[in-house]
Coordinates of C-alpha atoms and ligand atoms in Angstrom, one line a residue:
X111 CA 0.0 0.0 0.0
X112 CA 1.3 3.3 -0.7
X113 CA 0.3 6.9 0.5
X114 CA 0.0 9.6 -2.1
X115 CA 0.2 13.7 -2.1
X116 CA 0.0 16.4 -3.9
X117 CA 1.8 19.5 -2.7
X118 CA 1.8 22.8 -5.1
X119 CA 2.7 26.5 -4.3
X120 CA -0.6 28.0 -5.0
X121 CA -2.6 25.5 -2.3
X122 CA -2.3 28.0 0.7
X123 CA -3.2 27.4 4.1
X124 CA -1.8 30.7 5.5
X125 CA 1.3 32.9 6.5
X126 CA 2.7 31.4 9.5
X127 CA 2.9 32.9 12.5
X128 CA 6.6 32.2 14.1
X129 CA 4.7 32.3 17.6
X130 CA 3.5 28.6 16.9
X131 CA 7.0 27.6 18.1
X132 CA 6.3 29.2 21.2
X133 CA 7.7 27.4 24.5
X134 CA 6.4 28.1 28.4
X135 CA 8.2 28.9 31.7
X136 CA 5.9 28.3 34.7
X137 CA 7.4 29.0 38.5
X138 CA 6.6 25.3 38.8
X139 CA 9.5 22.3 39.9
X140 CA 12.8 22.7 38.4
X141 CA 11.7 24.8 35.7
X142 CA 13.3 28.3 36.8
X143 CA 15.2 27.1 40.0
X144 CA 17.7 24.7 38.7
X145 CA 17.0 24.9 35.3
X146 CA 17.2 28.4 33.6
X147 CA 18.5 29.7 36.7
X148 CA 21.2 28.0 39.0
X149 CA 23.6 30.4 39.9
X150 CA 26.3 28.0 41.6
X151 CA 26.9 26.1 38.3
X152 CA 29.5 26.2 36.6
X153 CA 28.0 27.2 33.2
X154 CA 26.1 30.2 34.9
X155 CA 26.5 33.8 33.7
X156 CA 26.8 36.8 35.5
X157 CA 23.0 36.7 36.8
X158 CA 23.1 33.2 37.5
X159 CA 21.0 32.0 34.2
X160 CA 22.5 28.6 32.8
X161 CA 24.8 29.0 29.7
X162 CA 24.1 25.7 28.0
X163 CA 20.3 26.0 28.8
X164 CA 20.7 28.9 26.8
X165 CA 22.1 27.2 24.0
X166 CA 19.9 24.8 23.9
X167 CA 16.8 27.3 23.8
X168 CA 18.3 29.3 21.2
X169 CA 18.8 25.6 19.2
X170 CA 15.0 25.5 19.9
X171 CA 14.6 28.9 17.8
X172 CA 11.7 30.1 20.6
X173 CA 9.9 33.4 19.5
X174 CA 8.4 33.8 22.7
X175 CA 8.0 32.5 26.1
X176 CA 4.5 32.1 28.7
X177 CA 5.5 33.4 31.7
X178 CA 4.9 33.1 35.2
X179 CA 2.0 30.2 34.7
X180 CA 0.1 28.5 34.8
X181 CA -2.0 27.4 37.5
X182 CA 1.0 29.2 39.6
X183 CA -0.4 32.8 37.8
X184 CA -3.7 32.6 39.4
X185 CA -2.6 33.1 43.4
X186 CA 0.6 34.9 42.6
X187 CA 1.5 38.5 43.3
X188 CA 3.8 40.4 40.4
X189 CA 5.1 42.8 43.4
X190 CA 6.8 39.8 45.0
X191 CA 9.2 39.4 42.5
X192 CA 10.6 42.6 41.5
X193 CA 12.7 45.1 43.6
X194 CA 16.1 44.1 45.7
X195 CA 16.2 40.8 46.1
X196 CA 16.8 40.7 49.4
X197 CA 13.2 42.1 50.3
X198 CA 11.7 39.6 48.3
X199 CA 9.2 37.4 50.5
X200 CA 9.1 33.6 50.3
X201 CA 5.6 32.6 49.8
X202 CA 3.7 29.4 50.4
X203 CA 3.1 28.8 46.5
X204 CA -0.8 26.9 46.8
X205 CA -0.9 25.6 43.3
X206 CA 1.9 23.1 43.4
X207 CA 2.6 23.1 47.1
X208 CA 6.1 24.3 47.2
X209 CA 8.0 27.5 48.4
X210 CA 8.5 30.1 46.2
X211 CA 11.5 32.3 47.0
X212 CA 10.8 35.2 44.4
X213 CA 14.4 35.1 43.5
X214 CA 13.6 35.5 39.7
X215 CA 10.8 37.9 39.0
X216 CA 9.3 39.5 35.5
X217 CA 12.8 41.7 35.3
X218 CA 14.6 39.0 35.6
X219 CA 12.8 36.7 33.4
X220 CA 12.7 39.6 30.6
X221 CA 16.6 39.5 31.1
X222 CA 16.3 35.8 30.3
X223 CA 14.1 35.8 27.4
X224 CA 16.2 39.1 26.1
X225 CA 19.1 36.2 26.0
X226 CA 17.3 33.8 24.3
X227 CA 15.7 35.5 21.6
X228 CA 12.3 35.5 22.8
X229 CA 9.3 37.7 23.4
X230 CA 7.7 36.8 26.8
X231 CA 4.1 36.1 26.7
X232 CA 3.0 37.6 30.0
X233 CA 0.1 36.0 32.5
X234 CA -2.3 38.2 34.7
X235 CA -3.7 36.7 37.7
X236 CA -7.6 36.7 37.7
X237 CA -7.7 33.8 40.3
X238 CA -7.2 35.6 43.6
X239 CA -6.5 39.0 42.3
X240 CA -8.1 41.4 39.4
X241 CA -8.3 44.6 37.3
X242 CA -6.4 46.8 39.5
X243 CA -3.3 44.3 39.7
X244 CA -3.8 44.0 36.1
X245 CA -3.8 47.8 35.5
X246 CA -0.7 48.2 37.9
X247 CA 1.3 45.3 36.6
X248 CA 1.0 46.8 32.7
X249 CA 1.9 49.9 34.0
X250 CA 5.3 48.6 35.3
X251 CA 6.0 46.8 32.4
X252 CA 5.1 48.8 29.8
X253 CA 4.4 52.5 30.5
X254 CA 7.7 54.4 29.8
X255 CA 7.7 56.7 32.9
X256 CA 6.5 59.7 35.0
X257 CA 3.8 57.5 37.6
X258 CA 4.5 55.4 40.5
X259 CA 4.8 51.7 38.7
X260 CA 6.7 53.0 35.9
X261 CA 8.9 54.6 37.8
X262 CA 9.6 51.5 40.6
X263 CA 10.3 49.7 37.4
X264 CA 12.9 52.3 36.6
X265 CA 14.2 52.4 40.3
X266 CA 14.3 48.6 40.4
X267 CA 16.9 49.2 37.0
X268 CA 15.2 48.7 34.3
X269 CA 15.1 52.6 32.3
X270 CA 13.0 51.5 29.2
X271 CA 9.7 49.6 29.5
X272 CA 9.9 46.0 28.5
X273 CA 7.1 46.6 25.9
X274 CA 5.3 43.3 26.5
X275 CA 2.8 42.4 23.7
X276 CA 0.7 39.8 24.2
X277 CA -0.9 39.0 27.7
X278 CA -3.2 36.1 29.1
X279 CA -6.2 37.0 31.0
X280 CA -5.8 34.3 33.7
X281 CA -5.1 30.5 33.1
X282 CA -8.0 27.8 33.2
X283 CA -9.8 29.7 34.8
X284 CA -12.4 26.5 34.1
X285 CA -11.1 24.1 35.8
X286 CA -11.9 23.7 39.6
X287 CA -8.1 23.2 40.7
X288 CA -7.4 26.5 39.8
X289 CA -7.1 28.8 42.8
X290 CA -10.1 31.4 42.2
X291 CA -11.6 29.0 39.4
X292 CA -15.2 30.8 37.9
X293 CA -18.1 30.3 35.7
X294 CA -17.8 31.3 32.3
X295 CA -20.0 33.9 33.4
X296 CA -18.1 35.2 36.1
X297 CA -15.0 35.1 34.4
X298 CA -16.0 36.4 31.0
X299 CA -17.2 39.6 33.1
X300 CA -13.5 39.7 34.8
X301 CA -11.8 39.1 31.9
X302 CA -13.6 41.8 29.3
X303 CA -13.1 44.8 32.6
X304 CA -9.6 44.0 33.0
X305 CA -8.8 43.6 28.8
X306 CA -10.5 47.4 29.2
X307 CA -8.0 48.6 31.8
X308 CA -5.3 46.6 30.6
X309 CA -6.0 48.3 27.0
X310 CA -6.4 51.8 28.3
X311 CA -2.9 51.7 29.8
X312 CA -1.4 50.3 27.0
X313 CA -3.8 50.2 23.6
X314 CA -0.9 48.1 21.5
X315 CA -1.6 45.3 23.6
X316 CA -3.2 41.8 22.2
X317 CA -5.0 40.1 25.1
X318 CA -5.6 35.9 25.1
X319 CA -8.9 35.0 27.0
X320 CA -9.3 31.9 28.7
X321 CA -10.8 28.8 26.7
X322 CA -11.1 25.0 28.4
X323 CA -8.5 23.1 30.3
X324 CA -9.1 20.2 27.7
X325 CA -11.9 18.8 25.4
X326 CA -12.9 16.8 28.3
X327 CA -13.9 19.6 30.5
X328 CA -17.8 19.1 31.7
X329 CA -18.2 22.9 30.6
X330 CA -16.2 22.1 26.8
X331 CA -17.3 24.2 24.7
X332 CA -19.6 26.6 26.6
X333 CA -17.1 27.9 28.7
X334 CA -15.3 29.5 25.4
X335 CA -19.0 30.3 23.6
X336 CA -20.0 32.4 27.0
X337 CA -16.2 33.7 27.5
X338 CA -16.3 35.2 23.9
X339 CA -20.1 36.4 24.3
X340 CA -18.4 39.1 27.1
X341 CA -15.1 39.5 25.9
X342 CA -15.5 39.6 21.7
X343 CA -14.4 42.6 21.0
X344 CA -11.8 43.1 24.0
X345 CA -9.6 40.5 22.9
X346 CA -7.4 39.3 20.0
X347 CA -7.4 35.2 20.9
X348 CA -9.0 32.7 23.1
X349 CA -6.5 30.0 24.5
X350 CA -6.7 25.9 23.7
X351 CA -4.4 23.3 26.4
X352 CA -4.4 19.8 25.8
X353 CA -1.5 17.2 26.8
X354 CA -1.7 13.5 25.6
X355 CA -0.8 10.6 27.3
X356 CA -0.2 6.4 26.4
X357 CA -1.7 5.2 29.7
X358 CA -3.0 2.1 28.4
X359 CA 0.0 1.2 26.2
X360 CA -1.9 1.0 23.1
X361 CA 0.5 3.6 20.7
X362 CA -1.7 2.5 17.4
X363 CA -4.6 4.9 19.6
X364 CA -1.7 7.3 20.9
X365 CA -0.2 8.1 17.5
X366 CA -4.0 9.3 16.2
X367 CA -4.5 11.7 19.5
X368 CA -3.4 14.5 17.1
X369 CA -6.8 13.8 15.4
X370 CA -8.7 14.7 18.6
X371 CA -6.5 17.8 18.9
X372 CA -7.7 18.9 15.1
X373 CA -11.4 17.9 16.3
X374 CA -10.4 20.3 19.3
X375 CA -9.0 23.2 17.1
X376 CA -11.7 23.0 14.1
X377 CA -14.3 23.3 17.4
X378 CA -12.9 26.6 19.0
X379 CA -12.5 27.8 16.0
X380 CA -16.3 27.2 15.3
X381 CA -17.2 28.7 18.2
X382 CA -15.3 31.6 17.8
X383 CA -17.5 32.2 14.7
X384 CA -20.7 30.9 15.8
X385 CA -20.1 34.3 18.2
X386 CA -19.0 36.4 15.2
X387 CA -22.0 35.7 13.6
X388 CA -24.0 36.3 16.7
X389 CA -22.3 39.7 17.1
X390 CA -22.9 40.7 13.4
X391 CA -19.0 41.4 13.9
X392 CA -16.5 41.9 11.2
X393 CA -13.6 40.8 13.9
X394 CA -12.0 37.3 13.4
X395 CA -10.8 36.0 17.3
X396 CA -7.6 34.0 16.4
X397 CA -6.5 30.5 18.8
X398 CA -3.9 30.7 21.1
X399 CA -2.7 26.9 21.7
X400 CA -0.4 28.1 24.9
X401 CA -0.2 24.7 26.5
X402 CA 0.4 21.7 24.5
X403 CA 2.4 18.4 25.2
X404 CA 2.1 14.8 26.3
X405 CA 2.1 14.8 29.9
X406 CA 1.7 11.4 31.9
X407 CA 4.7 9.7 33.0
X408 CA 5.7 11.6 35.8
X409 CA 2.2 11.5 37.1
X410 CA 3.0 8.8 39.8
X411 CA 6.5 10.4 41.1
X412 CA 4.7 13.7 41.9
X413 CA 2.3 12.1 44.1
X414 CA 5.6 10.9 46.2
X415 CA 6.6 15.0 46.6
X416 CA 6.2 16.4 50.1
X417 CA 4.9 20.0 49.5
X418 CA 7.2 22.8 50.9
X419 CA 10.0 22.4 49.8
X420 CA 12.1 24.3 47.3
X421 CA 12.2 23.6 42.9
X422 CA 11.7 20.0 44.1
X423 CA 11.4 17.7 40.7
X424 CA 7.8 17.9 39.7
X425 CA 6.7 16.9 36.2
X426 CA 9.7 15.5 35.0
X427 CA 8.8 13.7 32.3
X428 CA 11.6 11.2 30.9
X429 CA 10.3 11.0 26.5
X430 CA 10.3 8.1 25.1
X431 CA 10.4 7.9 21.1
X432 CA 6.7 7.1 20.2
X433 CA 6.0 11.1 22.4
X434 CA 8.5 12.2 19.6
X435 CA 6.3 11.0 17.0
X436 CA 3.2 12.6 18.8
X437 CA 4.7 16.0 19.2
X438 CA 5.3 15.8 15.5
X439 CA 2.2 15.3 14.6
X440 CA 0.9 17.4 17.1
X441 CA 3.4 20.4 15.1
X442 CA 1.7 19.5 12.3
X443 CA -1.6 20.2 13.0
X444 CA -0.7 23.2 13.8
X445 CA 0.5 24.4 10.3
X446 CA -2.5 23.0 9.0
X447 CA -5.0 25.0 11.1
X448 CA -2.4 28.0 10.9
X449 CA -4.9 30.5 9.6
X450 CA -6.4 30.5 12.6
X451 CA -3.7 29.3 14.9
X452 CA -1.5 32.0 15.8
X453 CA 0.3 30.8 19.0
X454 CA 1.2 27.8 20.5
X455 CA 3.2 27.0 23.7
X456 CA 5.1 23.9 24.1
X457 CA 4.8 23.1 28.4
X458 CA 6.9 23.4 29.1
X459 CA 10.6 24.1 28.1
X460 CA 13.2 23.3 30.4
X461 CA 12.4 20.2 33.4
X462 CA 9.2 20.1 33.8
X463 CA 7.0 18.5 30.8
X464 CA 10.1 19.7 28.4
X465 CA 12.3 19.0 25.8
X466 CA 15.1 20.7 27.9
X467 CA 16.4 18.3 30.8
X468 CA 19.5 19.5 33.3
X469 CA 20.9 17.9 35.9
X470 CA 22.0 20.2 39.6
X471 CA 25.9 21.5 38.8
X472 CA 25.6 19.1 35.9
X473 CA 24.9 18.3 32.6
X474 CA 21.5 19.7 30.3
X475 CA 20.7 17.4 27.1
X476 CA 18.0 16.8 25.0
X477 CA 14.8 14.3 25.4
X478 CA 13.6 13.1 22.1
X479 CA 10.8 15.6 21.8
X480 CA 13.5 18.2 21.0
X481 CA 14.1 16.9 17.6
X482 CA 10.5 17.2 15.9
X483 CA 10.0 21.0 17.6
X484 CA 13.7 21.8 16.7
X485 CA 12.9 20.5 12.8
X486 CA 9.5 22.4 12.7
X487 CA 10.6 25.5 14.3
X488 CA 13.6 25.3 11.7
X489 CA 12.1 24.6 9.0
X490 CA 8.6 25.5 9.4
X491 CA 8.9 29.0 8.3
X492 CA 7.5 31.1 5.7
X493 CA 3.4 29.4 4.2
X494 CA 1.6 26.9 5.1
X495 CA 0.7 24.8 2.1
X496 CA -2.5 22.4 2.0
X497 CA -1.2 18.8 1.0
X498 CA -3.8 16.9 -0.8
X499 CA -3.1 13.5 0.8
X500 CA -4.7 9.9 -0.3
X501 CA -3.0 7.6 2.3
X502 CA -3.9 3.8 4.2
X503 CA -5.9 4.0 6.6
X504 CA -6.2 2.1 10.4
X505 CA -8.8 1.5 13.1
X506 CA -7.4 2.2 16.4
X507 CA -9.4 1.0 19.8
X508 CA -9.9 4.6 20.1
X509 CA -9.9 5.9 16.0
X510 CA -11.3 5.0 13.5
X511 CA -9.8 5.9 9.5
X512 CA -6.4 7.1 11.0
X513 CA -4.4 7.7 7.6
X514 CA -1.1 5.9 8.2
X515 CA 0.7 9.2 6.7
X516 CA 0.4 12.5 8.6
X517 CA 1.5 15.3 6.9
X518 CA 2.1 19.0 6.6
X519 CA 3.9 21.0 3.8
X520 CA 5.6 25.0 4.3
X521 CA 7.2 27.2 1.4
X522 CA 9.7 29.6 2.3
X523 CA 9.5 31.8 -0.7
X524 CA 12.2 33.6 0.7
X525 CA 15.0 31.1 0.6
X526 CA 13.2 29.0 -2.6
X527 CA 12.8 26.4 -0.2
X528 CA 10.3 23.5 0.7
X529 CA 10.0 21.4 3.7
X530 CA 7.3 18.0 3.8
X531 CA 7.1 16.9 7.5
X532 CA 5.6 13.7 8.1
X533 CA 4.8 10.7 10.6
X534 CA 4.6 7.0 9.3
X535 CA 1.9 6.0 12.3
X536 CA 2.4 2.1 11.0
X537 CA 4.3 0.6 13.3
X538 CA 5.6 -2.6 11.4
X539 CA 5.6 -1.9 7.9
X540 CA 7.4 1.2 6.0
X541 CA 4.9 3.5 4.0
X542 CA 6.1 4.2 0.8
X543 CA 5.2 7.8 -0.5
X544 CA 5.0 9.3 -3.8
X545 CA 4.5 13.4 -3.8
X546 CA 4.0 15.4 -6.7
X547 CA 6.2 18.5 -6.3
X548 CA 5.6 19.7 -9.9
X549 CA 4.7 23.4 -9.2
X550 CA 8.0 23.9 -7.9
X551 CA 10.0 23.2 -11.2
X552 CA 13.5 22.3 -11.0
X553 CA 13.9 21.7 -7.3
X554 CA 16.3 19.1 -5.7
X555 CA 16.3 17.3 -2.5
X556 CA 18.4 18.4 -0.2
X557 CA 17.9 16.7 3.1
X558 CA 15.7 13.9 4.1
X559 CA 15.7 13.9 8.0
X560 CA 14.3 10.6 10.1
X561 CA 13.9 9.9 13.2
X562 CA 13.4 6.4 13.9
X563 CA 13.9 3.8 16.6
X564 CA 13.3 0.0 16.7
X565 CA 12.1 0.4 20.3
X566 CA 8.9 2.8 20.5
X567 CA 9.8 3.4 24.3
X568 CA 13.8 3.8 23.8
X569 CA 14.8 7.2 26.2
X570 CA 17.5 10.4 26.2
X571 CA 19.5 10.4 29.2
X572 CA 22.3 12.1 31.1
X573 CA 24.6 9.4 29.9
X574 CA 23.5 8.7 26.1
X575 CA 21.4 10.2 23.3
X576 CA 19.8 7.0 22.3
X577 CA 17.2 8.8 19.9
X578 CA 18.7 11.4 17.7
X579 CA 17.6 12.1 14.1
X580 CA 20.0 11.0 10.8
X581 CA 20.3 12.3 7.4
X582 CA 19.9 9.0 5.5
X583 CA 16.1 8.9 4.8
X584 CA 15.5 6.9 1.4
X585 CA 14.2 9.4 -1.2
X586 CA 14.8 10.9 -4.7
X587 CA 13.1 13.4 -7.1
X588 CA 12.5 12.7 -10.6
X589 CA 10.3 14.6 -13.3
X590 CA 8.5 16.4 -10.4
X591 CA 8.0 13.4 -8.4
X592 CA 9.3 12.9 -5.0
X593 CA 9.5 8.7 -4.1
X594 CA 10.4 7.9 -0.7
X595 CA 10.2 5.2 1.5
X596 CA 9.0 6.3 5.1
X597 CA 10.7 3.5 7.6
X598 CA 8.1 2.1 10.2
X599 CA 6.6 4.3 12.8
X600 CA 9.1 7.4 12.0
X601 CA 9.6 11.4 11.9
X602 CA 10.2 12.6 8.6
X603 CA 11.5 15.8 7.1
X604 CA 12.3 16.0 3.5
X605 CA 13.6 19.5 2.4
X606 CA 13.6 20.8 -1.5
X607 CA 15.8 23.7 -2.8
Ligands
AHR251 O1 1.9 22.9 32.5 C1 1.5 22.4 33.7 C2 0.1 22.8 34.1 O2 -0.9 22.3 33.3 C3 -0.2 24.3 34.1 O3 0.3 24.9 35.3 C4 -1.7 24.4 34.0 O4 -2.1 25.5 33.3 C5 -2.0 23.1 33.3 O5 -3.0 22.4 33.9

C-alpha cells in the first residue's frame, strides 16, 4: 500500500505565524530554579542563568516565552518578585505546594528571554486578584515613565519599559483546581473589565482570554462560547491546552490523539464564529494553543513529593520515542490550522513536561521531543501549504480511518525552499510515499531527516542520546516526483531547494 500527495505553491493554508513555536516557563518544579537559573553552576552567567540552557533554547529557535504560569499565575502576586532581592518574601506557593523564594521575577525573566531571543508572553492573575493588579502590573512593564509603577520599574533598574505584547487574561480559569476558578459567566465579566483597563494603559496590547483546560472539561465548549459572548471585541485570541498521554499502552490509539487535537482546534474555531456571527462582527478571534504536550509519566513520582520544599522535581517527564512522533504530529496540526492558529506554547521548556532536561551542577541534554520541535521550528517557516493527501488508513481502539501518513507542507518563498514533514503511524511496515512537487520546477532534495527507533519506548538520558535524528532517509526526485520510502513508525523531514 502506498500513500499519495500532492503538494503545489498555490494551495495555501496561511502565513505562518513564528509564535506557533512558542515554549512556556511556569514558576513550577525545576523549571526556573535549577534549570534556567542556577547560579552556583558552573555554566552560569553573571545573573546566575544557565549557559548551556541557553544554548539549547536558542537551538529551539523560541519566538516567545509564557510566563509566570500557569495554574502558579492565578494566586501569585507580580510585586513579589521585582525590587532588591533581598526584600523579596518567600511565599507558600498553593498551586503546586512548594516554596517560592521570588528570586527571579518578571525583570529578571525579561533578562532571560532578552538572551534567548524571545518575546515573553506575559500572564495576569484573575484567580485571587483582578483589574487593578492588572492595570498596575502593565503599567510597570510597559508604561515608559512619570507615575509610581513605571517609575519602581525604573528604580528597580530597568530605564525603558519592557514593551510586553501579548498578555493572558488568567489561566484555566475553568477548571476547579485552579485557585479562584469561575463560571464562564463570572469570568467572561472579569476578563472583558480588565482587557479594558489593561488596553487603556497600553492600547498596542493583544489580550488571550481563557478557553477549556481540555476537550474533556464538563463545561467544553460553553465555557469559550459564553467567554467570547463578554469579551469579543476586547480580545485578540481565546486559549486551547491539551496534553496526551499512552496510559494504556496502546500507541496505534496514541499516534492518532493528534486527530482529537484537530477535532479540538476546528471546534474553537467554530465557536469563535458561531459568536462572530452572533455579534454581526466583522472581527476574526484567532487560537492561542499556549499549553500543549504529552504529559503522563511523571504523574505517579509527583504524588511521592512532600509540599514545601524548594524547585523539588515535579513533572519531570523522561520521552520516550513514540511522544517524539506525537509531538510531531501534534506540530503538524498546527501548520495545517495555521490560519487560525496563531500561538502555540510547548509546556513546558526546560524540566518540567520539556524538551530541555539539566541535571544540579551538571549536565542539560536533550529528550527526544527536541528533535521534531527543533525541525519544525527550523524549517517550518515562511506558508503553510494544504497537501492533498490519499493515504492507508487504520482503526485504532480509540480511532477510527487514521491515515497511516500525517502530513504538513511550508514554502519559504524567501529562501526558494520547501519542507514536507511527516509521521509514518504504521508501526511494522514502511509506507512508501510518492508526492507530486511539480509546481516547484527544477527543485532538488536536499535533506531527508528521520527519526526512527526500533524500540517505541527507547529514552534520552544524562549518559546517552539513544534517539537522535539522521540524514539517511531513502528518497529521490524525478520529473516532479518525490519517491520515498517512510521507515516504520518514523519522523520525517524532507527539504527541497
Ligand atoms: O503545564 C502544567 C500545568 O498544566 C499548568 O500549570 C496548567 O495551566 C495546566 O493544567
Amino acid at each position: 500500500q502506498k500513500a499519495k500527495m500532492i503538494v503545489d505553491k498555490d494551495f495555501r493554508v496561511s502565513e505562518i505565524d513564528e509564535r506557533i513555536y512558542g515554549s512556556f516557563i511556569e514558576h513550577l518544579g525545576r523549571a526556573v530554579y535549577g534549570g534556567v537559573y542556577e547560579p552556583d553552576h558552573p555554566e552560569a552567567d553573571e545573573h546566575g542563568f544557565r549557559k548551556d540552557v541557553i544554548e539549547l533554547v536558542k537551538q529551539l529557535n523560541v519566538p516567545i516565552v509564557r510566563y509566570p504560569g500557569g495554574n502558579m499565575v492565578s494566586a501569585y502576586n507580580w510585586e513579589d518578585g521585582v525590587g532588591p532581592k533581598e526584600l523579596r518574601p518567600r511565599r507558600l506557593e498553593l498551586a503546586w505546594r512548594t516554596i517560592e523564594t521570588n528570586e527571579i521575577g518578571t525583570n529578571e525573566f525579561v533578562d532571560w528571554a532578552n538572551l534567548v531571543n524571545s518575546q515573553v508572553m506575559m500572564a495576569v492573575n484573575l484567580g485571587t486578584r483582578g483589574i487593578d493588579e492588572a492595570r498596575n502590573f502593565i503599567e510597570y512593564c510597559n508604561h515608559p515613565g512619570g507615575t509610581y509603577y513605571s517609575d519602581l520599574r525604573r528604580k528597580h533598574g530597568y530605564e525603558k519599559p519592557h514593551k510586553i505584547n501579548t498578555w493572558c487574561l488568567g489561566n484555566e480559569m475553568d477548571g476547579p483546581w485552579q485557585i479562584g476558578h469561575k463560571t464562564a459567566e463570572e469570568y467572561g465579566r472579569l476578563a472583558l473589565e480588565t482587557a479594558k483597563a489593561m488596553r487603556l494603559v497600553d492600547p498596542t496590547i493583544e489580550l488571550v482570554a481563557c478557553g477549556s483546560s481540555n476537550t474533556g472539561m464538563p463545561t467544553f465548549p460553553q465555557y469559550e462560547a459564553t467567554t467570547l459572548e463578554h469579551t469579543y471585541d476586547a480580545i485578540d485570541y481565546i486559549s486551547l491546552h491539551q496534553y496526551y498521554g499512552n496510559r494504556s499502552n496502546d500507541t496505534a490509539s496514541y499516534l492518532a490523539k493528534s486527530m482529537d487535537m484537530e477535532h479540538f482546534i476546528k471546534t474553537i474555531i467554530s465557536t469563535c464564529d458561531y459568536v462572530k456571527a452572533k455579534k454581526r462582527s466583522k472581527k476574526t478571534i484567532n487560537l492561542s494553543f499556549d499549553e500543549w504536550n504529552v504529559w503522563y509519566h511523571s504523574n505517579g513520582q509527583d504524588r511521592q513529593i512532600e509540599p514545601w520544599s524548594i524547585a523539588p522535581p515535579q513533572l519531570e517527564d523522561v520521552y520516550n520515542f513514540e511522544d517524539a512522533l506525537l509531538v510531531g504530529s501534534m506540530l503538524m496540526t498546527f501548520l495545517r490550522n495555521s490560519d487560525r492558529v496563531k500561538i502555540a506554547c510547548m509546556a513546558q521548556l526546560v524540566n518540567v513536561i520539556a524538551p530541555i532536561m539539566t541535571q544540579k551542577g551538571g549536565k542539560a541534554w536533550k529528550q527526544t521531543i527536541f528533535y521534531p520541535y527543533a525541525h519544525v521550528s527550523a524549517f517550518g517557516r515562511g506558508v503553510a501549504l494544504q497537501p492533498v493527501v490519499s493515504s492507508p488508513k487504520y482503526d485504532s481502539k480509540e480511532f477510527t480511518d487514521v491515515p497511516y501518513l500525517d502530513s504538513a507542507a511550508v514554502y519559504n518563498e524567501e529562501k526558494s525552499e520547501v519542507t514536507i514533514f511527516a509521521v509514518n503511524r504504521h508501526l511494522e511496515e514502511a509506507l512508501p510515499l510518492s508526492c507530486d512537487v511539480r509546481s516547484f520546477g527544477d527543485y532538488e532534495i536536499i535533506e531527508h531527516i528521520v527519526l526512527e527507533h526500533d524500540d517505541l519506548k527507547a529514552v534520552n538520558t544524562i549518559e546517552a542520546q539513544t534517539v537522535q535524528p539522521h540524514s539517511n532517509g531513502v528518497s529521490s526526485l524525478n520529473n516532479g516526483f518525490i519517491e520515498a520510502n517512510l521507515s516504520k513508525a518514523s519522523w520525517n523531514v524532507i527539504r527541497l531547494r
